[in-house]
PDB file of C-alpha atoms in Angstrom:
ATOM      1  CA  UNK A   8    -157.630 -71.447  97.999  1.00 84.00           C
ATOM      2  CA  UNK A   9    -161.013 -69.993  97.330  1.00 93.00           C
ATOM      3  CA  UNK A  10    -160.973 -66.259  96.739  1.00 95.00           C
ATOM      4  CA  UNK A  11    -163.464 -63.976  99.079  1.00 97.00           C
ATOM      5  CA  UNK A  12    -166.052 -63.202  96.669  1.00 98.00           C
ATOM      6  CA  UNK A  13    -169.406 -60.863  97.374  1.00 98.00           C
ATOM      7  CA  UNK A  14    -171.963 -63.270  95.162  1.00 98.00           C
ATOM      8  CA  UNK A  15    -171.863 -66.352  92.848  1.00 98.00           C
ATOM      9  CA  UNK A  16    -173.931 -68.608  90.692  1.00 98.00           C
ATOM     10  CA  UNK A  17    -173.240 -71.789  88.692  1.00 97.00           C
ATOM     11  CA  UNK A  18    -173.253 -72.644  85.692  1.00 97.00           C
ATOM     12  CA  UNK A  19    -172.260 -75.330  82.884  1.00 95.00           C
ATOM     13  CA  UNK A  20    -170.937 -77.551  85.985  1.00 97.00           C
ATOM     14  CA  UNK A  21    -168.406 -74.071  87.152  1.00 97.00           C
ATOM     15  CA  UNK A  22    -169.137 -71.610  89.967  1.00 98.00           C
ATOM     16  CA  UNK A  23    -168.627 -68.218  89.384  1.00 98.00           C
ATOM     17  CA  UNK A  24    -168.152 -65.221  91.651  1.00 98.00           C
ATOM     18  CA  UNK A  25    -166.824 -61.577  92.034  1.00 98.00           C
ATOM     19  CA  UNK A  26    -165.218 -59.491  94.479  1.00 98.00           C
ATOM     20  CA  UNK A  27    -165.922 -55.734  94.501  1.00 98.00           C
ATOM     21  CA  UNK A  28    -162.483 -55.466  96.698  1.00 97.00           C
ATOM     22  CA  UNK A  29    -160.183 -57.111  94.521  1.00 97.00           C
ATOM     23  CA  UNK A  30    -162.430 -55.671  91.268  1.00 97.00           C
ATOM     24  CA  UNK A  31    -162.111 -59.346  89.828  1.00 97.00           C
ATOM     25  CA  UNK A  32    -164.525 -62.367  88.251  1.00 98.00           C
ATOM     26  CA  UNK A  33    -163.546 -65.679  89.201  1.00 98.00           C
ATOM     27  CA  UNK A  34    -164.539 -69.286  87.819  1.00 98.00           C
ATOM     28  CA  UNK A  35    -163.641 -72.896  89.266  1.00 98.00           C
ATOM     29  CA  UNK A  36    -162.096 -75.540  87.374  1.00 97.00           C
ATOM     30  CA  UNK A  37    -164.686 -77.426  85.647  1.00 97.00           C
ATOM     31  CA  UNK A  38    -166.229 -79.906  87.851  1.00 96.00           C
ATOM     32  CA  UNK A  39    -164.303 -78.883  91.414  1.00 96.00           C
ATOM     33  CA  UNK A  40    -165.371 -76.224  93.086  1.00 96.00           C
ATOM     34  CA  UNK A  41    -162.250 -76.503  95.620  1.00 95.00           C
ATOM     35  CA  UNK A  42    -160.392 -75.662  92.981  1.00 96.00           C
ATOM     36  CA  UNK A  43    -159.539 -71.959  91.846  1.00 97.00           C
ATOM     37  CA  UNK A  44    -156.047 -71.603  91.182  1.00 94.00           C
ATOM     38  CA  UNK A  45    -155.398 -74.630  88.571  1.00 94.00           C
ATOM     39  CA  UNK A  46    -154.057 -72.557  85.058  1.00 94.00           C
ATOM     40  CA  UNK A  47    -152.560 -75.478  82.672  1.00 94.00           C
ATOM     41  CA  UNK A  48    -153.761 -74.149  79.473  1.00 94.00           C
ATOM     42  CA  UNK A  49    -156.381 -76.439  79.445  1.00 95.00           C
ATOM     43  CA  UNK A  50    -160.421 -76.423  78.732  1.00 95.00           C
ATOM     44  CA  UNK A  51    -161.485 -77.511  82.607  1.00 96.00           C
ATOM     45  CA  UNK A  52    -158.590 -74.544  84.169  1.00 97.00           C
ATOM     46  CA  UNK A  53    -160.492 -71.661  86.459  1.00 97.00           C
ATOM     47  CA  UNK A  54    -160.608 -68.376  85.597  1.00 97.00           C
ATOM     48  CA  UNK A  55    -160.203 -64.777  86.571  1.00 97.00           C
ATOM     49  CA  UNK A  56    -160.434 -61.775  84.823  1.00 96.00           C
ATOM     50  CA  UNK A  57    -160.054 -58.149  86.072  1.00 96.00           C
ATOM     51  CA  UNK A  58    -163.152 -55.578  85.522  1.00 96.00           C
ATOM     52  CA  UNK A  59    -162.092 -52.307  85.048  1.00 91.00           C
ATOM     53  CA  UNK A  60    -165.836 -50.823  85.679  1.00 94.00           C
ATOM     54  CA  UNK A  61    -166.188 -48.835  88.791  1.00 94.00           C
ATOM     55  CA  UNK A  62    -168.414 -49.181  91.684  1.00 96.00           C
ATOM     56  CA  UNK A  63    -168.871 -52.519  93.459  1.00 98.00           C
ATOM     57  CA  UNK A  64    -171.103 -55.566  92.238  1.00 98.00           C
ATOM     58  CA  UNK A  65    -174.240 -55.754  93.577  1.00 98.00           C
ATOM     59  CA  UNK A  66    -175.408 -59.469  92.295  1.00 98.00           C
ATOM     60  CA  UNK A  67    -174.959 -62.026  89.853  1.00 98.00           C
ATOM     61  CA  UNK A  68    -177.341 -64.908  88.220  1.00 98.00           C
ATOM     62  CA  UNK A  69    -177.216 -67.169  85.280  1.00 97.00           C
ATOM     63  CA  UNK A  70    -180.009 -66.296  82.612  1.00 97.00           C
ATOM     64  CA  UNK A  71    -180.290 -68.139  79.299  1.00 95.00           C
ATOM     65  CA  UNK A  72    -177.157 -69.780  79.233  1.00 93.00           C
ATOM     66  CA  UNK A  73    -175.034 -66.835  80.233  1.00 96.00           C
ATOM     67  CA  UNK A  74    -173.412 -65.621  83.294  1.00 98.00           C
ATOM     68  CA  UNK A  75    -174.086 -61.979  84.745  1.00 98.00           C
ATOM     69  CA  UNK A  76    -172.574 -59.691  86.893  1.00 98.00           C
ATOM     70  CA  UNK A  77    -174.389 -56.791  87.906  1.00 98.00           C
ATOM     71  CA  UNK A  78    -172.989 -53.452  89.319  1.00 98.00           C
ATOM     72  CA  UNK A  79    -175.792 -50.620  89.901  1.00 97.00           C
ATOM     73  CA  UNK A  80    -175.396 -48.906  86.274  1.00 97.00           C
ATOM     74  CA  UNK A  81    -173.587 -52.196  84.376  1.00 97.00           C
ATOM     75  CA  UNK A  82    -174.617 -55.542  83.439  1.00 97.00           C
ATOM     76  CA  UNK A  83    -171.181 -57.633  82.870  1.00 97.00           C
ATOM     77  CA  UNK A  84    -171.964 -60.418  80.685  1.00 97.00           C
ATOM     78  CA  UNK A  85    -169.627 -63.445  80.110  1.00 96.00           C
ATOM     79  CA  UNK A  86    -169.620 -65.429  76.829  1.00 95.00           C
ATOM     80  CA  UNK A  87    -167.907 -69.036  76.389  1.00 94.00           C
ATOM     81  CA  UNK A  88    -167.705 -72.301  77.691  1.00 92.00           C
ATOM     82  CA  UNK A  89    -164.158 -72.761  78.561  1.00 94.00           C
ATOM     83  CA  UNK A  90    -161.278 -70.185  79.401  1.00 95.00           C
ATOM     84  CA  UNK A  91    -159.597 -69.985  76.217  1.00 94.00           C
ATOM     85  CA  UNK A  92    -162.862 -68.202  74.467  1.00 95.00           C
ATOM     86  CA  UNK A  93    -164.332 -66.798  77.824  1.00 96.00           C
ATOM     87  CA  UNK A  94    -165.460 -63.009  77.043  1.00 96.00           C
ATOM     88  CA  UNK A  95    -166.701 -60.281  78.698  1.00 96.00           C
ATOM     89  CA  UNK A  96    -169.255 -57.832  77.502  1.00 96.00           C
ATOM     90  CA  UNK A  97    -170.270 -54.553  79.411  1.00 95.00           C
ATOM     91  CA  UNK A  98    -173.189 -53.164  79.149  1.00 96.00           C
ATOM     92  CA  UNK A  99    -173.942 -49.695  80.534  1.00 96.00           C
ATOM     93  CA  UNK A 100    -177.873 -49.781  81.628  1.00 97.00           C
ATOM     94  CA  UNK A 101    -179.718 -50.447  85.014  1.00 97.00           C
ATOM     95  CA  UNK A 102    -178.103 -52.639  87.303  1.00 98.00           C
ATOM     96  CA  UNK A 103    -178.921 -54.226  90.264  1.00 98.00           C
ATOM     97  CA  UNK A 104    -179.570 -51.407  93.119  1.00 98.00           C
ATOM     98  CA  UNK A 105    -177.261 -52.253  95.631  1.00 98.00           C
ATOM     99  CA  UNK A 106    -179.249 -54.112  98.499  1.00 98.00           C
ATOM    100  CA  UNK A 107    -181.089 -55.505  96.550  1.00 98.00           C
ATOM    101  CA  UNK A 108    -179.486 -58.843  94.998  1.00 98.00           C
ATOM    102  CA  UNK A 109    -182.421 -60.887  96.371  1.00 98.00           C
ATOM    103  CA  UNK A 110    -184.442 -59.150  93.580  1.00 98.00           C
ATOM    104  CA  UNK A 111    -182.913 -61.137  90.978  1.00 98.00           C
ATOM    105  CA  UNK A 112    -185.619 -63.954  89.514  1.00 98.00           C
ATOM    106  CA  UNK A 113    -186.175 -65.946  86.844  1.00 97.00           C
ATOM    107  CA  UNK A 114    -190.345 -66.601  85.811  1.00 97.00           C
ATOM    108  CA  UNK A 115    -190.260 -68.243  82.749  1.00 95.00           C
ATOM    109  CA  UNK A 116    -187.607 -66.801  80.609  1.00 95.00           C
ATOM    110  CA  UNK A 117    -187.563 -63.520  81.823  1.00 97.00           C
ATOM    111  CA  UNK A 118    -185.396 -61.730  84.647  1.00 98.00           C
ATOM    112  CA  UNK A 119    -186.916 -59.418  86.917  1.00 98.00           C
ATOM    113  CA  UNK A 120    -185.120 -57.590  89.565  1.00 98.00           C
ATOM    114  CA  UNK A 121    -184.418 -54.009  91.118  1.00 98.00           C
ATOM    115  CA  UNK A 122    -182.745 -51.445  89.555  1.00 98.00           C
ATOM    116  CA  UNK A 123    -181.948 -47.935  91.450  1.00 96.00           C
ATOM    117  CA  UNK A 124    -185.337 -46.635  90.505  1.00 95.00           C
ATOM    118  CA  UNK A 125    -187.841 -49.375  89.420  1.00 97.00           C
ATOM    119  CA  UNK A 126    -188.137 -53.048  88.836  1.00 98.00           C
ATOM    120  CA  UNK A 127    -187.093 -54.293  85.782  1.00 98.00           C
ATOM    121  CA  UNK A 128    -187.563 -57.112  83.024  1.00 98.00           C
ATOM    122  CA  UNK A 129    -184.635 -58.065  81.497  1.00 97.00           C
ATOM    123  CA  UNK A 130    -184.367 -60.602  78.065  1.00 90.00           C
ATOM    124  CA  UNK A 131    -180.813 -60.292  77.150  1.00 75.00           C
ATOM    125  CA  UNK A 132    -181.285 -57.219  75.411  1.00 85.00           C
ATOM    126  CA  UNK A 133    -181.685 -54.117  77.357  1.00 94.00           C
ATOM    127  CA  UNK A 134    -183.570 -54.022  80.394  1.00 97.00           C
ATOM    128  CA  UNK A 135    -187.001 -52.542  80.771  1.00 97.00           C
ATOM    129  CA  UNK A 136    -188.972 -50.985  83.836  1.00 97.00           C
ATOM    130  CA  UNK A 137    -192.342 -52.749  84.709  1.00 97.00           C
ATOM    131  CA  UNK A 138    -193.021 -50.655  87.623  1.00 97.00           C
ATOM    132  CA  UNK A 139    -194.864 -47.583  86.985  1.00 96.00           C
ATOM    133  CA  UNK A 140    -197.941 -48.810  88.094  1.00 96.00           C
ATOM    134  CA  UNK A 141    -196.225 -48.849  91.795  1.00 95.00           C
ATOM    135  CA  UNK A 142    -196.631 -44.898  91.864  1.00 93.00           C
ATOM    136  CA  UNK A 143    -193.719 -42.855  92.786  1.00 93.00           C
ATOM    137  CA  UNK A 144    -192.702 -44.064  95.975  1.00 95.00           C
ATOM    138  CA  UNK A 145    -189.153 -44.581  96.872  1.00 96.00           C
ATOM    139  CA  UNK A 146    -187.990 -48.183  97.201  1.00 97.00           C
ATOM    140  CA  UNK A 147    -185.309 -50.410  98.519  1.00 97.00           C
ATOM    141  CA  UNK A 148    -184.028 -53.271  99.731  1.00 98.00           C
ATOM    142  CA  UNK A 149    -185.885 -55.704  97.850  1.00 98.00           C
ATOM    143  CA  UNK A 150    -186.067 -59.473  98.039  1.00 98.00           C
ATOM    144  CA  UNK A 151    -187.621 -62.132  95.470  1.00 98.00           C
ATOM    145  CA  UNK A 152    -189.550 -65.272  94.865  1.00 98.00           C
ATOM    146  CA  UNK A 153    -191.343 -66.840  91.815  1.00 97.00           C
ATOM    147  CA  UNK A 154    -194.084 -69.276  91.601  1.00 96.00           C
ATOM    148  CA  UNK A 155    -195.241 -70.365  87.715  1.00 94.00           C
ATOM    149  CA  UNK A 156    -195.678 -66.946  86.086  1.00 95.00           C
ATOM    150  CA  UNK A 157    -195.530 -64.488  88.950  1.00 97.00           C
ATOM    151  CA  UNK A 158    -192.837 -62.752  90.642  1.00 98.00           C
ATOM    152  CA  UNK A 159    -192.950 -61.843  94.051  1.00 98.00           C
ATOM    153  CA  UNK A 160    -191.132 -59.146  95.757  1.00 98.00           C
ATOM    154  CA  UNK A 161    -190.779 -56.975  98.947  1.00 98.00           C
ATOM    155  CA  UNK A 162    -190.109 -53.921  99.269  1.00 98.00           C
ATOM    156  CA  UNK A 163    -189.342 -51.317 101.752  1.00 98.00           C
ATOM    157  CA  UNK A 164    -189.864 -47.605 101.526  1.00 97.00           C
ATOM    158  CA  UNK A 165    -188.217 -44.736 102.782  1.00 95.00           C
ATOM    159  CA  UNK A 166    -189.964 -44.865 106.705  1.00 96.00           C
ATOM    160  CA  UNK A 167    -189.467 -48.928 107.205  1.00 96.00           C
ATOM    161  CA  UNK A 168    -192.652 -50.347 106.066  1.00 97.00           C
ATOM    162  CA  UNK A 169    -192.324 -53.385 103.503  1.00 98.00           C
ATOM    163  CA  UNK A 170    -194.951 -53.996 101.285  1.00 98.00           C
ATOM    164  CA  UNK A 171    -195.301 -57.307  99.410  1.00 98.00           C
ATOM    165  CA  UNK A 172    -196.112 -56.931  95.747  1.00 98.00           C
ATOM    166  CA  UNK A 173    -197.297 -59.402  92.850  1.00 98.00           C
ATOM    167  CA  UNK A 174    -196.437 -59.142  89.245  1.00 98.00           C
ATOM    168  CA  UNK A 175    -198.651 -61.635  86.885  1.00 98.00           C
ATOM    169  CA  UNK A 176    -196.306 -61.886  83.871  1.00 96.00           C
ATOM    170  CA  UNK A 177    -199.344 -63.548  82.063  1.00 94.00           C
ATOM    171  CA  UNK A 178    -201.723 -60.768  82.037  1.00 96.00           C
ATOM    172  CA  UNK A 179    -199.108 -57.758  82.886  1.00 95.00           C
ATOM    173  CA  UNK A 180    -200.372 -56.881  86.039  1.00 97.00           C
ATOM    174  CA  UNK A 181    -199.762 -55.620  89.615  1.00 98.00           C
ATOM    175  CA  UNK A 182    -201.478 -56.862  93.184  1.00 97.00           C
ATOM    176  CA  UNK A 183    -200.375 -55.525  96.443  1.00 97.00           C
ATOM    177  CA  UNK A 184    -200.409 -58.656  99.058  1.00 95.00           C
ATOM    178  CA  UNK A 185    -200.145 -57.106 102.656  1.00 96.00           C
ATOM    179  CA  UNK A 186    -196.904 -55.652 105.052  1.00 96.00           C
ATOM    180  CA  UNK A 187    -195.663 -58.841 105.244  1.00 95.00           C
ATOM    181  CA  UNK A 188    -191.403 -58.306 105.424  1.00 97.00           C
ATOM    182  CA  UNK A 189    -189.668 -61.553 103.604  1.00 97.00           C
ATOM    183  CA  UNK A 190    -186.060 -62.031 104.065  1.00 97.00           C
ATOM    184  CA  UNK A 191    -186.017 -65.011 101.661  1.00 97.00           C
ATOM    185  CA  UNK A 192    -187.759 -67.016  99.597  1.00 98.00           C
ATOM    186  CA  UNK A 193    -187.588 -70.271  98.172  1.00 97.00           C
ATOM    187  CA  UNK A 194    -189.109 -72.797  95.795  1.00 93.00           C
ATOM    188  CA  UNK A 195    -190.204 -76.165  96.278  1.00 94.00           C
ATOM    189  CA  UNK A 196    -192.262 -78.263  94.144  1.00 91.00           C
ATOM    190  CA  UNK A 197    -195.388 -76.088  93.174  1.00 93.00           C
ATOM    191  CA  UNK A 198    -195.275 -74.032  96.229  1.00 96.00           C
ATOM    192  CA  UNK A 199    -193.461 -70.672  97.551  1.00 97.00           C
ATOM    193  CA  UNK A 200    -192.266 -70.194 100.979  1.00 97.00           C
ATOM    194  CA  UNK A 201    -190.864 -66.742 102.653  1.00 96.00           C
TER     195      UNK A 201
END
């Protein structure tokens, strides 16, 4: 049985997910992602642990070998490579706003995504804001694409409009693009589609 999780992500050959509901993190045995439930006491079992943090999750990625779970003020961080040394770490910082799970992106080594009140860049440390040159408006809602070392993300203000933005990691800058509203992007080859 496959438990009703809100996001997941793979990695080392496991999906992983979370359910705000049930306040849980859940990994498949290794190799069979069918398979949930199978506790032997051995290094391919699944995996669940209870989070005691409040609030509900609001995305989750792999970055740098790691799994994370974000909630808007906690980054949940799992350490291991099989159950028996699985740990969690909690960090309290900015989260993932909620709505805005589509933020999270990888360019390069670096994740970007949207906290509660700015974008962030996060390297496994602490995460830091990379937004102030977006002025002081209100946003929401965003969604996420990368293509070699820029990010790309939409966002939507307070009255509806969505605004696409640029952010060259190379040379630490922002462009505005146009109104153009992106429910998804994706990757393929050197290109970026929305």
């Amino acid at each position: 049985i496959i438990p009703d999780m809100d996001y997941v992500t793979e990695s080392e050959n496991r999906v992983w997910g979370c359910s705000s509901a049930a306040h849980e993190i859940y990994a498949c045995k290794l190799g069979d992602p069918k398979n949930w439930k199978c506790f032997m006491n051995v290094s391919t079992d699944s995996y669940t642990m209870t989070v005691g943090s409040s609030g509900d999750f609001t995305g989750c990625c792999t970055h740098l070998g790691y799994v994370l779970f974000f909630k808007a003020d906690v980054i949940h961080k799992i350490y291991g490579n099989k159950p028996s040394n699985f740990q969690l770490t909690n960090t309290h910082c900015r989260g993932v706003e909620k709505g805005s799970e589509k933020s999270l992106v990888i360019v390069n080594e670096t994740l970007y995504y949207k906290s509660r009140h700015d974008v962030c860049a996060y390297n496994s440390s602490l995460p830091a804001s990379i937004s102030d040159a977006l002025g002081s408006v209100k946003y929401k809602n965003a969604v996420a694409g990368a293509l070699a070392s820029k990010y790309y993300i939409c966002l939507e203000d307070d009255n509806g409009t969505f605004t696409l933005f640029v952010f060259d990691e190379a040379h630490g800058l922002w462009h505005k693009e146009d109104n153009t509203k992106v429910t998804f992007f994706a990757a393929y080859g050197a290109e970026l589609y929305y």
